[in-house]
Amino acid sequence: MRIRLFAFDLDGTLLDTAPDFFKAVNKLRNKYSLGEADYDQVRCRVSQGAASLATYALDLEGQSPEKIEIHRQELLKIYEECCLDNTDLFKGIEEVLNKLNAEKVKWGIITNKPRKFAELIVYNKLGDFEIPFLICPDDVGVRKPKPDGLLHALDLSRTKSIESIYIGDHRIDVMAGKSADMITGAAAYGYIPMGDNVKSWDADFIFSRPEEILNLIKND
């Protein structure tokens, strides 16, 4: 079957944003006289969101949600100032997006990143690809694993779920894809949480490199 819509997560799937989150985490730690963070610890938390990163940065495990939220906002304010410094496309993504456009295959982005950050980063780092749609929690009122963003993408693109794939680097991406009755793809090259196993997500496809996505792009 031809896949008519390729929908992607953002962080850890299309863009390698971990270097800038690492920079922000270290700035936050420095503010509280803490040493440099472990890059691998930061990288594996990026797709889990800013609360997870703030919790790691200041060792807030077990602290109240209110305290974590204060430092999450603190981290995001720092991140806003450096979010374009070192972020770049994963190797192979440019080829994937160019082929989708050349073959006139529908595609777009569905992310848990707030639109404030997503728009800034996407249109700076991916703007050359004429992105058909960017869907954020701001647009649908909920975050993945709720499927609302994916269902909105299906409506926007006028595509059947069984002819669409959602690709992401976290278990919640596969959960959202399955809830939307879409084909699912796991970006195993992304920010997989420590101790997690991509194979246990039960995705329809597992991509160890972005270039492997090319095999699914057809125009016939």
PDB file of N, CA and C in Angstrom, residues 10-24 39 46 79 82-90 113 117-118 120-126 191:
ATOM      1  N   LEU A  10       8.865  16.114  16.146  1.00  0.00           N
ATOM      2  CA  LEU A  10       9.902  17.111  15.861  1.00  0.00           C
ATOM      3  C   LEU A  10      11.230  16.785  16.546  1.00  0.00           C
ATOM      4  N   ASP A  11      11.308  17.001  17.860  1.00  0.00           N
ATOM      5  CA  ASP A  11      12.549  16.758  18.597  1.00  0.00           C
ATOM      6  C   ASP A  11      12.889  15.265  18.583  1.00  0.00           C
ATOM      7  N   GLY A  12      14.093  14.945  18.164  1.00  0.00           N
ATOM      8  CA  GLY A  12      14.523  13.555  18.174  1.00  0.00           C
ATOM      9  C   GLY A  12      14.075  12.762  16.968  1.00  0.00           C
ATOM     10  N   THR A  13      13.340  13.402  16.059  1.00  0.00           N
ATOM     11  CA  THR A  13      12.866  12.721  14.852  1.00  0.00           C
ATOM     12  C   THR A  13      13.313  13.469  13.600  1.00  0.00           C
ATOM     13  N   LEU A  14      12.966  14.739  13.518  1.00  0.00           N
ATOM     14  CA  LEU A  14      13.443  15.573  12.410  1.00  0.00           C
ATOM     15  C   LEU A  14      14.666  16.387  12.828  1.00  0.00           C
ATOM     16  N   LEU A  15      14.601  16.966  14.018  1.00  0.00           N
ATOM     17  CA  LEU A  15      15.672  17.867  14.460  1.00  0.00           C
ATOM     18  C   LEU A  15      16.400  17.339  15.686  1.00  0.00           C
ATOM     19  N   ASP A  16      17.715  17.519  15.660  1.00  0.00           N
ATOM     20  CA  ASP A  16      18.558  17.180  16.809  1.00  0.00           C
ATOM     21  C   ASP A  16      18.647  18.427  17.686  1.00  0.00           C
ATOM     22  N   THR A  17      17.712  18.542  18.613  1.00  0.00           N
ATOM     23  CA  THR A  17      17.634  19.715  19.490  1.00  0.00           C
ATOM     24  C   THR A  17      18.377  19.517  20.805  1.00  0.00           C
ATOM     25  N   ALA A  18      18.892  18.318  21.043  1.00  0.00           N
ATOM     26  CA  ALA A  18      19.530  18.012  22.323  1.00  0.00           C
ATOM     27  C   ALA A  18      20.701  18.941  22.666  1.00  0.00           C
ATOM     28  N   PRO A  19      21.552  19.324  21.703  1.00  0.00           N
ATOM     29  CA  PRO A  19      22.671  20.210  22.073  1.00  0.00           C
ATOM     30  C   PRO A  19      22.224  21.522  22.719  1.00  0.00           C
ATOM     31  N   ASP A  20      21.125  22.085  22.243  1.00  0.00           N
ATOM     32  CA  ASP A  20      20.661  23.347  22.820  1.00  0.00           C
ATOM     33  C   ASP A  20      19.966  23.130  24.165  1.00  0.00           C
ATOM     34  N   PHE A  21      19.295  21.998  24.326  1.00  0.00           N
ATOM     35  CA  PHE A  21      18.733  21.687  25.644  1.00  0.00           C
ATOM     36  C   PHE A  21      19.857  21.439  26.645  1.00  0.00           C
ATOM     37  N   PHE A  22      20.929  20.810  26.201  1.00  0.00           N
ATOM     38  CA  PHE A  22      22.085  20.581  27.067  1.00  0.00           C
ATOM     39  C   PHE A  22      22.668  21.908  27.529  1.00  0.00           C
ATOM     40  N   LYS A  23      22.754  22.840  26.599  1.00  0.00           N
ATOM     41  CA  LYS A  23      23.261  24.176  26.926  1.00  0.00           C
ATOM     42  C   LYS A  23      22.356  24.855  27.953  1.00  0.00           C
ATOM     43  N   ALA A  24      21.037  24.752  27.756  1.00  0.00           N
ATOM     44  CA  ALA A  24      20.091  25.383  28.676  1.00  0.00           C
ATOM     45  C   ALA A  24      20.136  24.738  30.061  1.00  0.00           C
ATOM     46  N   TYR A  39      25.622  14.668  29.247  1.00  0.00           N
ATOM     47  CA  TYR A  39      24.929  14.872  27.969  1.00  0.00           C
ATOM     48  C   TYR A  39      23.947  13.747  27.665  1.00  0.00           C
ATOM     49  N   VAL A  46      14.956  14.588  26.347  1.00  0.00           N
ATOM     50  CA  VAL A  46      14.416  15.679  25.532  1.00  0.00           C
ATOM     51  C   VAL A  46      12.983  15.401  25.085  1.00  0.00           C
ATOM     52  N   TYR A  79      16.104  28.341  27.670  1.00  0.00           N
ATOM     53  CA  TYR A  79      16.131  27.644  26.382  1.00  0.00           C
ATOM     54  C   TYR A  79      15.737  28.571  25.233  1.00  0.00           C
ATOM     55  N   CYS A  82      18.610  30.250  23.598  1.00  0.00           N
ATOM     56  CA  CYS A  82      19.677  29.498  22.919  1.00  0.00           C
ATOM     57  C   CYS A  82      19.146  28.389  22.014  1.00  0.00           C
ATOM     58  N   CYS A  83      17.838  28.371  21.755  1.00  0.00           N
ATOM     59  CA  CYS A  83      17.237  27.227  21.061  1.00  0.00           C
ATOM     60  C   CYS A  83      17.607  27.107  19.592  1.00  0.00           C
ATOM     61  N   LEU A  84      18.257  28.117  19.043  1.00  0.00           N
ATOM     62  CA  LEU A  84      18.674  28.055  17.634  1.00  0.00           C
ATOM     63  C   LEU A  84      20.186  27.923  17.473  1.00  0.00           C
ATOM     64  N   ASP A  85      20.903  27.860  18.585  1.00  0.00           N
ATOM     65  CA  ASP A  85      22.365  27.914  18.527  1.00  0.00           C
ATOM     66  C   ASP A  85      22.986  26.700  17.840  1.00  0.00           C
ATOM     67  N   ASN A  86      22.581  25.500  18.243  1.00  0.00           N
ATOM     68  CA  ASN A  86      23.241  24.292  17.746  1.00  0.00           C
ATOM     69  C   ASN A  86      22.276  23.251  17.188  1.00  0.00           C
ATOM     70  N   THR A  87      20.997  23.555  17.192  1.00  0.00           N
ATOM     71  CA  THR A  87      20.004  22.618  16.654  1.00  0.00           C
ATOM     72  C   THR A  87      20.165  22.481  15.151  1.00  0.00           C
ATOM     73  N   ASP A  88      20.020  21.246  14.657  1.00  0.00           N
ATOM     74  CA  ASP A  88      20.158  20.994  13.224  1.00  0.00           C
ATOM     75  C   ASP A  88      19.365  19.756  12.845  1.00  0.00           C
ATOM     76  N   LEU A  89      19.198  19.536  11.551  1.00  0.00           N
ATOM     77  CA  LEU A  89      18.527  18.335  11.062  1.00  0.00           C
ATOM     78  C   LEU A  89      19.392  17.112  11.331  1.00  0.00           C
ATOM     79  N   PHE A  90      18.730  16.003  11.651  1.00  0.00           N
ATOM     80  CA  PHE A  90      19.464  14.751  11.703  1.00  0.00           C
ATOM     81  C   PHE A  90      19.974  14.423  10.299  1.00  0.00           C
ATOM     82  N   LYS A 113       5.813  20.126  21.491  1.00  0.00           N
ATOM     83  CA  LYS A 113       6.508  21.389  21.793  1.00  0.00           C
ATOM     84  C   LYS A 113       5.517  22.546  21.690  1.00  0.00           C
ATOM     85  N   PHE A 117       7.837  27.873  20.787  1.00  0.00           N
ATOM     86  CA  PHE A 117       9.165  27.366  20.457  1.00  0.00           C
ATOM     87  C   PHE A 117       9.164  26.646  19.112  1.00  0.00           C
ATOM     88  N   ALA A 118       8.124  25.895  18.860  1.00  0.00           N
ATOM     89  CA  ALA A 118       8.080  25.076  17.648  1.00  0.00           C
ATOM     90  C   ALA A 118       8.153  25.932  16.392  1.00  0.00           C
ATOM     91  N   LEU A 120       9.334  28.996  15.983  1.00  0.00           N
ATOM     92  CA  LEU A 120      10.643  29.641  15.886  1.00  0.00           C
ATOM     93  C   LEU A 120      11.683  28.677  15.325  1.00  0.00           C
ATOM     94  N   ILE A 121      11.718  27.474  15.876  1.00  0.00           N
ATOM     95  CA  ILE A 121      12.734  26.502  15.477  1.00  0.00           C
ATOM     96  C   ILE A 121      12.440  25.904  14.104  1.00  0.00           C
ATOM     97  N   VAL A 122      11.198  25.535  13.878  1.00  0.00           N
ATOM     98  CA  VAL A 122      10.836  24.898  12.609  1.00  0.00           C
ATOM     99  C   VAL A 122      11.085  25.824  11.433  1.00  0.00           C
ATOM    100  N   TYR A 123      10.662  27.076  11.545  1.00  0.00           N
ATOM    101  CA  TYR A 123      10.796  27.954  10.387  1.00  0.00           C
ATOM    102  C   TYR A 123      12.213  28.498  10.219  1.00  0.00           C
ATOM    103  N   ASN A 124      13.045  28.345  11.235  1.00  0.00           N
ATOM    104  CA  ASN A 124      14.463  28.670  11.084  1.00  0.00           C
ATOM    105  C   ASN A 124      15.262  27.494  10.530  1.00  0.00           C
ATOM    106  N   LYS A 125      14.929  26.285  10.967  1.00  0.00           N
ATOM    107  CA  LYS A 125      15.722  25.117  10.603  1.00  0.00           C
ATOM    108  C   LYS A 125      15.103  24.282   9.483  1.00  0.00           C
ATOM    109  N   LEU A 126      13.790  24.396   9.289  1.00  0.00           N
ATOM    110  CA  LEU A 126      13.113  23.579   8.271  1.00  0.00           C
ATOM    111  C   LEU A 126      12.331  24.421   7.273  1.00  0.00           C
ATOM    112  N   TYR A 191      15.784  10.225  20.668  1.00  0.00           N
ATOM    113  CA  TYR A 191      16.055  10.373  22.099  1.00  0.00           C
ATOM    114  C   TYR A 191      15.319   9.316  22.915  1.00  0.00           C
TER     115      TYR A 191
END
